[in-house]
């Protein structure tokens, strides 16, 4: 299983705390917090293609499957 995913998007918004209890969230962010992440679709596509050519087990995606954007384990700040 690949340890990361390359997202082929120009950017996206995430609501990483929407499903969690803010009292248990260590950063003090509210459930309505939206994190905007810039992307580079052409650069991400190039990176994924070159990794695959070099026999790295990499996954890539053209859209988010999680309705709140990036899940909790992702770092965007």
CSV table of C-alpha atoms in Angstrom, one decimal:
chain,number,residue,atom,x,y,z
A,1,UNK,CA,0.0,0.0,0.0
A,2,UNK,CA,1.4,3.4,-1.0
A,3,UNK,CA,2.3,5.6,2.0
A,4,UNK,CA,1.0,8.8,0.3
A,5,UNK,CA,-1.1,10.1,-2.5
A,6,UNK,CA,-0.3,12.7,-5.1
A,7,UNK,CA,-3.4,14.9,-5.7
A,8,UNK,CA,-3.5,16.2,-9.3
A,9,UNK,CA,-5.5,19.4,-8.5
A,10,UNK,CA,-5.0,23.1,-8.6
A,11,UNK,CA,-6.1,23.4,-5.0
A,12,UNK,CA,-8.8,22.4,-2.6
A,13,UNK,CA,-10.4,23.3,0.7
A,14,UNK,CA,-10.5,21.0,3.7
A,15,UNK,CA,-12.6,21.0,6.9
A,16,UNK,CA,-10.3,18.7,9.0
A,17,UNK,CA,-12.1,19.2,12.3
A,18,UNK,CA,-15.8,19.0,11.1
A,19,UNK,CA,-16.3,15.5,12.4
A,20,UNK,CA,-14.4,15.8,15.7
A,21,UNK,CA,-15.1,17.2,19.1
A,22,UNK,CA,-13.2,20.6,19.3
A,23,UNK,CA,-12.7,20.1,23.0
A,24,UNK,CA,-10.4,17.1,22.2
A,25,UNK,CA,-8.6,18.9,19.4
A,26,UNK,CA,-5.2,20.1,20.5
A,27,UNK,CA,-4.9,23.1,18.1
A,28,UNK,CA,-8.0,24.8,19.4
A,29,UNK,CA,-9.6,25.1,16.0
A,30,UNK,CA,-13.4,25.0,15.7
A,31,UNK,CA,-15.4,22.6,13.7
A,32,UNK,CA,-16.1,25.3,11.1
A,33,UNK,CA,-12.3,25.8,10.3
A,34,UNK,CA,-11.6,25.7,6.6
A,35,UNK,CA,-8.0,25.2,5.4
A,36,UNK,CA,-7.2,26.2,1.8
A,37,UNK,CA,-4.4,24.3,0.1
A,38,UNK,CA,-2.8,25.4,-3.2
A,39,UNK,CA,-1.8,22.7,-5.7
A,40,UNK,CA,-0.1,22.5,-9.0
A,41,UNK,CA,-1.8,20.0,-11.3
A,42,UNK,CA,0.8,19.9,-14.0
A,43,UNK,CA,3.7,19.6,-11.5
A,44,UNK,CA,1.8,16.9,-9.5
A,45,UNK,CA,1.2,15.0,-12.7
A,46,UNK,CA,4.8,15.2,-13.7
A,47,UNK,CA,5.9,14.0,-10.2
A,48,UNK,CA,3.6,11.1,-10.2
A,49,UNK,CA,4.6,10.0,-13.7
A,50,UNK,CA,8.3,10.1,-12.9
A,51,UNK,CA,7.9,8.2,-9.6
A,52,UNK,CA,5.9,5.5,-11.5
A,53,UNK,CA,8.6,5.3,-14.2
A,54,UNK,CA,11.2,4.8,-11.4
A,55,UNK,CA,9.2,1.9,-10.0
A,56,UNK,CA,7.9,3.6,-6.9
A,57,UNK,CA,4.6,2.4,-5.6
A,58,UNK,CA,2.8,5.7,-5.7
A,59,UNK,CA,-0.9,6.5,-5.8
A,60,UNK,CA,-2.5,9.5,-7.4
A,61,UNK,CA,-6.0,11.0,-7.6
A,62,UNK,CA,-7.8,13.6,-9.6
A,63,UNK,CA,-10.3,14.5,-6.9
A,64,UNK,CA,-11.0,14.1,-3.2
A,65,UNK,CA,-13.1,11.2,-2.0
A,66,UNK,CA,-13.4,12.5,1.5
A,67,UNK,CA,-16.2,15.1,1.7
A,68,UNK,CA,-14.2,17.3,4.1
A,69,UNK,CA,-11.1,17.4,2.0
A,70,UNK,CA,-7.8,16.1,3.5
A,71,UNK,CA,-8.3,13.8,6.5
A,72,UNK,CA,-6.9,14.5,9.9
A,73,UNK,CA,-3.4,13.0,9.3
A,74,UNK,CA,-2.5,15.5,6.7
A,75,UNK,CA,-0.3,18.5,7.3
A,76,UNK,CA,-1.3,21.7,5.4
A,77,UNK,CA,0.2,24.4,7.6
